[in-house]
PDB file of C-alpha atoms in Angstrom:
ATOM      1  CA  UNK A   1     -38.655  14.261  78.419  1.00  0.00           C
ATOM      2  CA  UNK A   2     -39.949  15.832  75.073  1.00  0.00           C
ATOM      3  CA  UNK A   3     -43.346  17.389  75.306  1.00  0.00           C
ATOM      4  CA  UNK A   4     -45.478  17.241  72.696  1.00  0.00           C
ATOM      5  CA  UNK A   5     -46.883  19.914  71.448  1.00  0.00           C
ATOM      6  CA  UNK A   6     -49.102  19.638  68.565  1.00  0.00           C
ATOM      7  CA  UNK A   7     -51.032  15.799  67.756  1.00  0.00           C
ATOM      8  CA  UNK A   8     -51.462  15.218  63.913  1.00  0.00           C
ATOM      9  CA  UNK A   9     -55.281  15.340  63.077  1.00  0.00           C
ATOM     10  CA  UNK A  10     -56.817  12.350  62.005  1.00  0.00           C
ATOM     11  CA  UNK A  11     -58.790  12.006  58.247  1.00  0.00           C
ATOM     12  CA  UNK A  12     -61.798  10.165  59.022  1.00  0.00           C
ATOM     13  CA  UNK A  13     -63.551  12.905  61.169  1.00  0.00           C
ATOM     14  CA  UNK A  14     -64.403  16.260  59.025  1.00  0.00           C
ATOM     15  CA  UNK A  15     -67.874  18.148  57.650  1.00  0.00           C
ATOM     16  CA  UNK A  16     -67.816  19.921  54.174  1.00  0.00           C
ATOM     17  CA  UNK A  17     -71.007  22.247  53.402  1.00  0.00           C
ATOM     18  CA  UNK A  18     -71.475  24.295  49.589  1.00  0.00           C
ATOM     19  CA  UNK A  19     -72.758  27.564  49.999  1.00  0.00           C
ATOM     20  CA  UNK A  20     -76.304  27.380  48.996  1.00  0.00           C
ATOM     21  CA  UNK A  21     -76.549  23.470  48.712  1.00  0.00           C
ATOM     22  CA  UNK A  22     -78.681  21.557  51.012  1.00  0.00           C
ATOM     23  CA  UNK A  23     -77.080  19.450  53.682  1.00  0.00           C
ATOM     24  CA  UNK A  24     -74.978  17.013  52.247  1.00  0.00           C
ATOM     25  CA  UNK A  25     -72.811  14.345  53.865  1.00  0.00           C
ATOM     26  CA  UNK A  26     -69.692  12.957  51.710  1.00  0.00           C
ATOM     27  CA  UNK A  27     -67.532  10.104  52.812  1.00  0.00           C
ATOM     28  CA  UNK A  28     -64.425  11.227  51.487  1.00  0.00           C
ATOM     29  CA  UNK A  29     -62.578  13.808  49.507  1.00  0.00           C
ATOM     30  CA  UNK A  30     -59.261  13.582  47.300  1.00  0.00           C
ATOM     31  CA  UNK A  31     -56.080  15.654  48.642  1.00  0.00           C
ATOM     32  CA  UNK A  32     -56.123  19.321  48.239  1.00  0.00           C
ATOM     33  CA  UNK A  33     -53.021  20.591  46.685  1.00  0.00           C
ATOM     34  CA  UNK A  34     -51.443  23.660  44.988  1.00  0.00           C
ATOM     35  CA  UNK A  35     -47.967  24.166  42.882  1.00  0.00           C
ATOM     36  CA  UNK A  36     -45.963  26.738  41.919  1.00  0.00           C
ATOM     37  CA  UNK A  37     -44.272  26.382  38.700  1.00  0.00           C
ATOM     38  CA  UNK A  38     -40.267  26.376  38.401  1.00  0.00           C
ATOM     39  CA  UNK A  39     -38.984  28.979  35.874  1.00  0.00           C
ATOM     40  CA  UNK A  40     -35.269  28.687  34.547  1.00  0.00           C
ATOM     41  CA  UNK A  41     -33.336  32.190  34.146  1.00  0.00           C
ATOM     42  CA  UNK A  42     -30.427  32.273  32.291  1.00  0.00           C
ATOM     43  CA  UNK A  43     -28.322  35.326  33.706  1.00  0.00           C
ATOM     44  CA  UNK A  44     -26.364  37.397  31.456  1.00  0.00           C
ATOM     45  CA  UNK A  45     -23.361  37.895  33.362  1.00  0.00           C
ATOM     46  CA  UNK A  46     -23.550  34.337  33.765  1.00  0.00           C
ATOM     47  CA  UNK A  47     -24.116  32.515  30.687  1.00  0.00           C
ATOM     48  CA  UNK A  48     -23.300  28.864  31.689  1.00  0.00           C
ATOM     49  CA  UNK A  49     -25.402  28.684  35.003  1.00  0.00           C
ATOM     50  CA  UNK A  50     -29.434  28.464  35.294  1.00  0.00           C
ATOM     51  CA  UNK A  51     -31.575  30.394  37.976  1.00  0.00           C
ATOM     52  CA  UNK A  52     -34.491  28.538  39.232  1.00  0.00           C
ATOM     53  CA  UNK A  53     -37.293  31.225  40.202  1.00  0.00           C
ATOM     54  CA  UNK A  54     -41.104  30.629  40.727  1.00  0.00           C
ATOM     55  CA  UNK A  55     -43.531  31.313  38.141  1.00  0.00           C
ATOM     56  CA  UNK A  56     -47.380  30.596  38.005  1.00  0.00           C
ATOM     57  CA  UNK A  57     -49.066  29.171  40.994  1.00  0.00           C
ATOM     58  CA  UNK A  58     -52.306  26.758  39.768  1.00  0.00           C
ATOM     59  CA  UNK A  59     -54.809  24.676  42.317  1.00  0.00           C
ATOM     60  CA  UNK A  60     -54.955  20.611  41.961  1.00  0.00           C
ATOM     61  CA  UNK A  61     -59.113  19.664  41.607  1.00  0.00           C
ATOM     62  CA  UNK A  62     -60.991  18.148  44.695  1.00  0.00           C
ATOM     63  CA  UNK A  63     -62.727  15.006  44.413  1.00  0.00           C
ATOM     64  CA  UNK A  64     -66.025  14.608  46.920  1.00  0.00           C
ATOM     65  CA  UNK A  65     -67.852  11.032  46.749  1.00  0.00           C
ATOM     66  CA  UNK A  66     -71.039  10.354  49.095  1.00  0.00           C
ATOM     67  CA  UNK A  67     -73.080   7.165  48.991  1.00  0.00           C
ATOM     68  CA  UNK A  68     -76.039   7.654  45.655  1.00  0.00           C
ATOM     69  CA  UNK A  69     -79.607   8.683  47.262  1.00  0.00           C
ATOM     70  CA  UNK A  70     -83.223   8.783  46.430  1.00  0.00           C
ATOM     71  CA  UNK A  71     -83.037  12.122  47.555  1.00  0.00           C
ATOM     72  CA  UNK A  72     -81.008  15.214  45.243  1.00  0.00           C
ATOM     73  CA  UNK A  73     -77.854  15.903  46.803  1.00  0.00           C
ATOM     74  CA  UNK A  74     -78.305  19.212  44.226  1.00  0.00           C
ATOM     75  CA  UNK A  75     -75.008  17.986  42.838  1.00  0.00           C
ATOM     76  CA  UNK A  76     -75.876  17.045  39.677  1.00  0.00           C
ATOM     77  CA  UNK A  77     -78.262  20.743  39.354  1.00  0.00           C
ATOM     78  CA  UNK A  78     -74.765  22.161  39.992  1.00  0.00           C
ATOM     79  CA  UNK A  79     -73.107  20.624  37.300  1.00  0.00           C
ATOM     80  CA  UNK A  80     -75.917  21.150  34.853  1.00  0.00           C
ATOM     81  CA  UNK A  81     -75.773  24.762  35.824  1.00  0.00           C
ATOM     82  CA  UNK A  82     -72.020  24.948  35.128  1.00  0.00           C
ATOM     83  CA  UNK A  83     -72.551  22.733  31.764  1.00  0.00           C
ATOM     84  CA  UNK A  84     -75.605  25.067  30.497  1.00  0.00           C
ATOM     85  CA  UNK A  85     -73.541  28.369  30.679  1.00  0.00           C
ATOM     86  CA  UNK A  86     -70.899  26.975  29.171  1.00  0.00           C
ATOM     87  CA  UNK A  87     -73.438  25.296  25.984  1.00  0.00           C
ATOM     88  CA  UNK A  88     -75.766  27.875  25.940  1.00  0.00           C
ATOM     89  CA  UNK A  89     -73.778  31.028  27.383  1.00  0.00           C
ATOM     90  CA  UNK A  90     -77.045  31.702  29.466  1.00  0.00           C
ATOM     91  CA  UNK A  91     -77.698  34.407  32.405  1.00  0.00           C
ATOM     92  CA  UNK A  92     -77.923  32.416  36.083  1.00  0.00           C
ATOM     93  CA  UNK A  93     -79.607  33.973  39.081  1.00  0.00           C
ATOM     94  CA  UNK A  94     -77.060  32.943  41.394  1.00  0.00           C
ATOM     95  CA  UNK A  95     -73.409  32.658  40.574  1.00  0.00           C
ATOM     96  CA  UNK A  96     -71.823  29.174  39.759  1.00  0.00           C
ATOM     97  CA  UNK A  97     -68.966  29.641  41.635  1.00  0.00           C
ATOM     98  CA  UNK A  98     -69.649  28.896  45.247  1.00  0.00           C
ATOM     99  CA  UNK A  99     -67.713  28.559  48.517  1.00  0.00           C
ATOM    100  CA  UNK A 100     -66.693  25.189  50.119  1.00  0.00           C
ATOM    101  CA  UNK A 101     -65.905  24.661  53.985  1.00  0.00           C
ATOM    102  CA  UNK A 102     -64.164  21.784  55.460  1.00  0.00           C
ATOM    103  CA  UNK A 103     -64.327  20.935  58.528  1.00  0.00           C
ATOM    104  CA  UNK A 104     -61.762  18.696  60.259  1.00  0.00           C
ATOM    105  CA  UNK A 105     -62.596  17.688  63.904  1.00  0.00           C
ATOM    106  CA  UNK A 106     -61.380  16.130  66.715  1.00  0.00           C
ATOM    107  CA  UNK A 107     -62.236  13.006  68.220  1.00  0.00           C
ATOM    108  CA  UNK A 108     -64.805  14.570  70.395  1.00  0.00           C
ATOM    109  CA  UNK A 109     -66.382  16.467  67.340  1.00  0.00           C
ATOM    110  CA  UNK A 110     -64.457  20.034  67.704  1.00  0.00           C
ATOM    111  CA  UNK A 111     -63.597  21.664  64.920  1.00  0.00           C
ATOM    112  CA  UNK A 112     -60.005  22.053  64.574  1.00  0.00           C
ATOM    113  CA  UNK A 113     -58.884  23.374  61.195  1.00  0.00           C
ATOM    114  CA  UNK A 114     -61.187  25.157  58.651  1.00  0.00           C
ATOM    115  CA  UNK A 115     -60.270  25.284  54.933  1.00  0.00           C
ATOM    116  CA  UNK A 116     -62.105  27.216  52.992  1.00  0.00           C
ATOM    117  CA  UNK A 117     -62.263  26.801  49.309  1.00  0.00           C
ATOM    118  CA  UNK A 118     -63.739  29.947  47.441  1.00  0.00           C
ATOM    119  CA  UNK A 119     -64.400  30.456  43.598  1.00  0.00           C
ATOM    120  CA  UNK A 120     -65.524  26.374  43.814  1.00  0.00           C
ATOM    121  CA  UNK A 121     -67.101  24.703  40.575  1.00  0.00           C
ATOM    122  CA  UNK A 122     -68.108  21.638  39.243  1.00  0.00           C
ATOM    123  CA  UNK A 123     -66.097  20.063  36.384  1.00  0.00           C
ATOM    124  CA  UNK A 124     -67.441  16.697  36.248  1.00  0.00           C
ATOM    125  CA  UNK A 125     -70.071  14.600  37.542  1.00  0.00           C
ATOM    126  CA  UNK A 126     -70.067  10.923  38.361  1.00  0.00           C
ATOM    127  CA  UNK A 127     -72.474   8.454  39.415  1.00  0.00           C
ATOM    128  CA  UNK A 128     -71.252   4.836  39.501  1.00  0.00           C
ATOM    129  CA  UNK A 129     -71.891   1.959  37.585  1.00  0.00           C
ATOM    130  CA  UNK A 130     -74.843  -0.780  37.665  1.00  0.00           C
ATOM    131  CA  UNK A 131     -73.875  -4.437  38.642  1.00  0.00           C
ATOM    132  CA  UNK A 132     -76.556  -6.997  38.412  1.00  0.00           C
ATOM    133  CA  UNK A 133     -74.204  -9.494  39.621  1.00  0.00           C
ATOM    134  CA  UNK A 134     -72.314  -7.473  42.411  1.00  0.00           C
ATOM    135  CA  UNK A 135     -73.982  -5.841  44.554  1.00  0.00           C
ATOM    136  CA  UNK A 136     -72.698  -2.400  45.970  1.00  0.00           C
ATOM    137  CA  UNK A 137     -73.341   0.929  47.702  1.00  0.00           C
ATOM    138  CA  UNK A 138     -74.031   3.179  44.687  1.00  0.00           C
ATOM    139  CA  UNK A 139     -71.448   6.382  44.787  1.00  0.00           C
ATOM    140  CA  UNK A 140     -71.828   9.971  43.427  1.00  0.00           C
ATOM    141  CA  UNK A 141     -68.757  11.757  42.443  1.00  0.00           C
ATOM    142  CA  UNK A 142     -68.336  15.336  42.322  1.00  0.00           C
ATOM    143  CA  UNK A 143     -64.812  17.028  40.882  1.00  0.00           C
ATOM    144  CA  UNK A 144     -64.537  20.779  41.800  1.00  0.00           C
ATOM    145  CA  UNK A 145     -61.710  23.385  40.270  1.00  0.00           C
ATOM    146  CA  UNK A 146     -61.326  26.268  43.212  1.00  0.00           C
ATOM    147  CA  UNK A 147     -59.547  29.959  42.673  1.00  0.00           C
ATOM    148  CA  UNK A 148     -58.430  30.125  46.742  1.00  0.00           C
ATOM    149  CA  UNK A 149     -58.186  28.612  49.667  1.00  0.00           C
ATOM    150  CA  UNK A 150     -57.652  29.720  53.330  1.00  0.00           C
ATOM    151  CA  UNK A 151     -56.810  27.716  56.337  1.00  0.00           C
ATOM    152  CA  UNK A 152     -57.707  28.485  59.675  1.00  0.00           C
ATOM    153  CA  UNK A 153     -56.741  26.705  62.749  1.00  0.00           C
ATOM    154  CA  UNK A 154     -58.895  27.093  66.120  1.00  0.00           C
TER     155      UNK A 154
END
């Protein structure tokens, strides 16, 4: 008999927190991803063959959507922040570039993996659409560029 000895983790059960946000809640987030660019090297003593080697490694964006509230999520403030130093090269107090943690937990709420996204910011803003005629849970979307990430397992 095989024993099993690690049980995927299931998607619908994680907490994500921005450093210096207030609590906010999203319903779901895009993949994360990373790639590492394939370089072709042509080798002199072998003209008529191709080495493949790795060159640059770049970060995919995250998406984060959470249900539209009365209440400021700060979301949009983070994006204006972002937008405004980019239009108007002005000084911040704080830095723009924040840290993200997400949480992925276990059916009984334990946290089970950690990955934390670091040098996080905002590159586009979203709230949805008005429908007179349909109506619907209004969304905010929130696209974020990160440097790193680390994973941690507990």
């Amino acid at each position: 008999m095989t024993k099993i000895t690690a049980v995927p983790l299931i998607n619908n059960r994680f907490v994500i927190t921005i450093d210096e946000m207030p609590s906010t809640s999203f319903s779901s987030m895009s993949e994360i991803s990373d790639e590492t660019e394939i370089q072709e090297k042509r080798e002199i003593s072998k003209p008529f063959s191709i080495t493949k080697i790795p060159g640059a490694t770049s970060t995919g964006s995250i998406v984060f959507t959470r249900g539209f509230t009365a209440k400021s999520s700060g979301l949009d403030k983070w994006r204006e922040e972002v937008r405004n130093l980019v239009l108007y090269s002005t000084k911040l107090k704080k830095p723009i570039k924040r840290t993200i943690i997400i949480q992925i937990l276990s059916v009984v709420g334990e946290i089970k993996k950690q990955i934390i996204l670091k040098g996080a910011w905002p590159t586009k803003y979203v709230i949805s659409g008005l429908d007179s005629l349909e109506p619907a849970i209004m969304l905010e979307t929130l696209e974020v560029e990160y440097t790193s990430k680390e994973i941690k397992s507990f």
